[in-house]
Amino acid sequence: MALERTFSIIKPDATRRNLTGAINAKFEEAGLRIVAQKRIHLTKAQAGVFYAVHAERPFYDELCEFMASAPIVAQVLEGEGAIAKNREVMGATNPADAAAGTIRAEFAESVGENSVHGSDAPETAAVEIAYFFSGLELVG
Ligand code: RTP
Ligand code: MG
């Protein structure tokens, strides 16, 4: 399998509870390398652009409010099959459905405030990485 990069966000519910290090440990234990990372506080409009694909969903406004409610940690993770591996480490969107040992099973508070985001395909990973990072900031 090829070396791949994916985009990750440690969401406001997790930064608020000082879980950045615990979540990063899960990524590193799974063999994912953090090749870029920054802590930023999004505006609601910036969150809205990032989640534009969900604009018609009933939870969109609440999701954008939440993503702008506290700092996030934006990251690029690299590894063999990084996109699928990251989604495996995150667990299901709803923590009630997430497998034991996954980030969402251990840390998520609800289906909305679920601690992490991870890209779902190579195309979305490329777009999401480019929204947050320049090429010079990716240090493999
Ligand atoms: P993500 O995009 O954040 O990695 O999560 P995902 O693929 O597992 O879930 P997705 O369907 O893409 O939904 C994006 C985010 O929207 C929030 N959400 N809230 N209240 C709800 O029913 C609901 N459903 C989704 C979550 O924060 C989810 O991660
Ligand atoms: Mg998604």
PDB file of N, CA and C in Angstrom, residues 35-75:
ATOM      1  N   VAL A  35       2.807  15.174  10.177  1.00  0.00           N
ATOM      2  CA  VAL A  35       3.783  15.892   9.339  1.00  0.00           C
ATOM      3  C   VAL A  35       3.487  17.390   9.267  1.00  0.00           C
ATOM      4  N   ALA A  36       2.341  17.820   9.814  1.00  0.00           N
ATOM      5  CA  ALA A  36       2.027  19.244   9.947  1.00  0.00           C
ATOM      6  C   ALA A  36       0.990  19.367  11.048  1.00  0.00           C
ATOM      7  N   GLN A  37       1.066  20.467  11.796  1.00  0.00           N
ATOM      8  CA  GLN A  37       0.104  20.629  12.898  1.00  0.00           C
ATOM      9  C   GLN A  37       0.052  22.099  13.305  1.00  0.00           C
ATOM     10  N   LYS A  38      -1.156  22.644  13.440  1.00  0.00           N
ATOM     11  CA  LYS A  38      -1.271  23.989  14.018  1.00  0.00           C
ATOM     12  C   LYS A  38      -2.592  24.162  14.751  1.00  0.00           C
ATOM     13  N   ARG A  39      -2.518  24.976  15.829  1.00  0.00           N
ATOM     14  CA  ARG A  39      -3.691  25.278  16.645  1.00  0.00           C
ATOM     15  C   ARG A  39      -4.241  26.612  16.153  1.00  0.00           C
ATOM     16  N   ILE A  40      -5.497  26.601  15.753  1.00  0.00           N
ATOM     17  CA  ILE A  40      -6.129  27.827  15.245  1.00  0.00           C
ATOM     18  C   ILE A  40      -7.561  27.916  15.775  1.00  0.00           C
ATOM     19  N   HIS A  41      -8.096  29.144  15.746  1.00  0.00           N
ATOM     20  CA  HIS A  41      -9.487  29.334  16.156  1.00  0.00           C
ATOM     21  C   HIS A  41     -10.261  29.809  14.925  1.00  0.00           C
ATOM     22  N   LEU A  42     -11.074  28.928  14.347  1.00  0.00           N
ATOM     23  CA  LEU A  42     -11.827  29.244  13.132  1.00  0.00           C
ATOM     24  C   LEU A  42     -12.940  30.240  13.429  1.00  0.00           C
ATOM     25  N   THR A  43     -13.265  31.072  12.439  1.00  0.00           N
ATOM     26  CA  THR A  43     -14.525  31.815  12.500  1.00  0.00           C
ATOM     27  C   THR A  43     -15.630  30.861  12.047  1.00  0.00           C
ATOM     28  N   LYS A  44     -16.887  31.232  12.339  1.00  0.00           N
ATOM     29  CA  LYS A  44     -18.009  30.397  11.900  1.00  0.00           C
ATOM     30  C   LYS A  44     -18.040  30.323  10.367  1.00  0.00           C
ATOM     31  N   ALA A  45     -17.691  31.417   9.693  1.00  0.00           N
ATOM     32  CA  ALA A  45     -17.683  31.429   8.225  1.00  0.00           C
ATOM     33  C   ALA A  45     -16.620  30.477   7.675  1.00  0.00           C
ATOM     34  N   GLN A  46     -15.442  30.468   8.296  1.00  0.00           N
ATOM     35  CA  GLN A  46     -14.378  29.549   7.845  1.00  0.00           C
ATOM     36  C   GLN A  46     -14.791  28.091   8.069  1.00  0.00           C
ATOM     37  N   ALA A  47     -15.440  27.811   9.189  1.00  0.00           N
ATOM     38  CA  ALA A  47     -15.948  26.455   9.439  1.00  0.00           C
ATOM     39  C   ALA A  47     -17.001  26.094   8.392  1.00  0.00           C
ATOM     40  N   GLY A  48     -17.821  27.074   8.023  1.00  0.00           N
ATOM     41  CA  GLY A  48     -18.871  26.852   7.030  1.00  0.00           C
ATOM     42  C   GLY A  48     -18.323  26.460   5.669  1.00  0.00           C
ATOM     43  N   VAL A  49     -17.206  27.068   5.273  1.00  0.00           N
ATOM     44  CA  VAL A  49     -16.558  26.707   4.001  1.00  0.00           C
ATOM     45  C   VAL A  49     -16.021  25.281   4.094  1.00  0.00           C
ATOM     46  N   PHE A  50     -15.377  24.969   5.203  1.00  0.00           N
ATOM     47  CA  PHE A  50     -14.801  23.631   5.368  1.00  0.00           C
ATOM     48  C   PHE A  50     -15.871  22.547   5.287  1.00  0.00           C
ATOM     49  N   TYR A  51     -17.036  22.796   5.906  1.00  0.00           N
ATOM     50  CA  TYR A  51     -18.114  21.801   5.938  1.00  0.00           C
ATOM     51  C   TYR A  51     -19.213  22.096   4.912  1.00  0.00           C
ATOM     52  N   ALA A  52     -18.881  22.810   3.838  1.00  0.00           N
ATOM     53  CA  ALA A  52     -19.880  23.205   2.828  1.00  0.00           C
ATOM     54  C   ALA A  52     -20.662  22.011   2.271  1.00  0.00           C
ATOM     55  N   VAL A  53     -20.014  20.841   2.222  1.00  0.00           N
ATOM     56  CA  VAL A  53     -20.673  19.636   1.699  1.00  0.00           C
ATOM     57  C   VAL A  53     -21.916  19.284   2.525  1.00  0.00           C
ATOM     58  N   HIS A  54     -21.952  19.742   3.776  1.00  0.00           N
ATOM     59  CA  HIS A  54     -23.089  19.438   4.655  1.00  0.00           C
ATOM     60  C   HIS A  54     -24.079  20.603   4.757  1.00  0.00           C
ATOM     61  N   ALA A  55     -23.967  21.605   3.867  1.00  0.00           N
ATOM     62  CA  ALA A  55     -24.762  22.843   3.991  1.00  0.00           C
ATOM     63  C   ALA A  55     -26.265  22.602   4.063  1.00  0.00           C
ATOM     64  N   GLU A  56     -26.748  21.547   3.420  1.00  0.00           N
ATOM     65  CA  GLU A  56     -28.196  21.287   3.402  1.00  0.00           C
ATOM     66  C   GLU A  56     -28.655  20.399   4.559  1.00  0.00           C
ATOM     67  N   ARG A  57     -27.709  19.922   5.369  1.00  0.00           N
ATOM     68  CA  ARG A  57     -28.082  19.006   6.467  1.00  0.00           C
ATOM     69  C   ARG A  57     -28.630  19.803   7.655  1.00  0.00           C
ATOM     70  N   PRO A  58     -29.547  19.219   8.413  1.00  0.00           N
ATOM     71  CA  PRO A  58     -30.169  19.955   9.528  1.00  0.00           C
ATOM     72  C   PRO A  58     -29.175  20.381  10.612  1.00  0.00           C
ATOM     73  N   PHE A  59     -28.046  19.660  10.736  1.00  0.00           N
ATOM     74  CA  PHE A  59     -27.094  19.964  11.806  1.00  0.00           C
ATOM     75  C   PHE A  59     -26.019  20.969  11.393  1.00  0.00           C
ATOM     76  N   TYR A  60     -26.097  21.498  10.152  1.00  0.00           N
ATOM     77  CA  TYR A  60     -25.007  22.329   9.607  1.00  0.00           C
ATOM     78  C   TYR A  60     -24.719  23.570  10.463  1.00  0.00           C
ATOM     79  N   ASP A  61     -25.748  24.321  10.816  1.00  0.00           N
ATOM     80  CA  ASP A  61     -25.529  25.559  11.570  1.00  0.00           C
ATOM     81  C   ASP A  61     -24.908  25.273  12.940  1.00  0.00           C
ATOM     82  N   GLU A  62     -25.454  24.270  13.598  1.00  0.00           N
ATOM     83  CA  GLU A  62     -24.942  23.851  14.911  1.00  0.00           C
ATOM     84  C   GLU A  62     -23.479  23.375  14.802  1.00  0.00           C
ATOM     85  N   LEU A  63     -23.184  22.642  13.727  1.00  0.00           N
ATOM     86  CA  LEU A  63     -21.832  22.132  13.497  1.00  0.00           C
ATOM     87  C   LEU A  63     -20.849  23.290  13.319  1.00  0.00           C
ATOM     88  N   CYS A  64     -21.234  24.297  12.530  1.00  0.00           N
ATOM     89  CA  CYS A  64     -20.343  25.446  12.289  1.00  0.00           C
ATOM     90  C   CYS A  64     -20.136  26.256  13.567  1.00  0.00           C
ATOM     91  N   GLU A  65     -21.205  26.440  14.349  1.00  0.00           N
ATOM     92  CA  GLU A  65     -21.098  27.131  15.655  1.00  0.00           C
ATOM     93  C   GLU A  65     -20.101  26.385  16.544  1.00  0.00           C
ATOM     94  N   PHE A  66     -20.268  25.083  16.611  1.00  0.00           N
ATOM     95  CA  PHE A  66     -19.400  24.244  17.447  1.00  0.00           C
ATOM     96  C   PHE A  66     -17.939  24.350  17.009  1.00  0.00           C
ATOM     97  N   MET A  67     -17.687  24.256  15.702  1.00  0.00           N
ATOM     98  CA  MET A  67     -16.300  24.265  15.208  1.00  0.00           C
ATOM     99  C   MET A  67     -15.610  25.607  15.443  1.00  0.00           C
ATOM    100  N   ALA A  68     -16.419  26.661  15.657  1.00  0.00           N
ATOM    101  CA  ALA A  68     -15.868  27.998  15.925  1.00  0.00           C
ATOM    102  C   ALA A  68     -15.919  28.345  17.418  1.00  0.00           C
ATOM    103  N   SER A  69     -16.298  27.387  18.256  1.00  0.00           N
ATOM    104  CA  SER A  69     -16.546  27.677  19.679  1.00  0.00           C
ATOM    105  C   SER A  69     -15.283  27.669  20.539  1.00  0.00           C
ATOM    106  N   ALA A  70     -14.199  27.145  20.017  1.00  0.00           N
ATOM    107  CA  ALA A  70     -12.924  27.051  20.751  1.00  0.00           C
ATOM    108  C   ALA A  70     -11.848  26.707  19.720  1.00  0.00           C
ATOM    109  N   PRO A  71     -10.573  26.774  20.092  1.00  0.00           N
ATOM    110  CA  PRO A  71      -9.528  26.403  19.126  1.00  0.00           C
ATOM    111  C   PRO A  71      -9.639  24.955  18.653  1.00  0.00           C
ATOM    112  N   ILE A  72      -9.123  24.728  17.463  1.00  0.00           N
ATOM    113  CA  ILE A  72      -8.964  23.369  16.932  1.00  0.00           C
ATOM    114  C   ILE A  72      -7.471  23.130  16.696  1.00  0.00           C
ATOM    115  N   VAL A  73      -7.099  21.872  16.508  1.00  0.00           N
ATOM    116  CA  VAL A  73      -5.755  21.555  16.037  1.00  0.00           C
ATOM    117  C   VAL A  73      -5.911  20.905  14.665  1.00  0.00           C
ATOM    118  N   ALA A  74      -5.411  21.614  13.637  1.00  0.00           N
ATOM    119  CA  ALA A  74      -5.445  21.104  12.254  1.00  0.00           C
ATOM    120  C   ALA A  74      -4.146  20.352  12.012  1.00  0.00           C
ATOM    121  N   GLN A  75      -4.260  19.187  11.357  1.00  0.00           N
ATOM    122  CA  GLN A  75      -3.096  18.321  11.209  1.00  0.00           C
ATOM    123  C   GLN A  75      -3.084  17.623   9.855  1.00  0.00           C
TER     124      GLN A  75
END
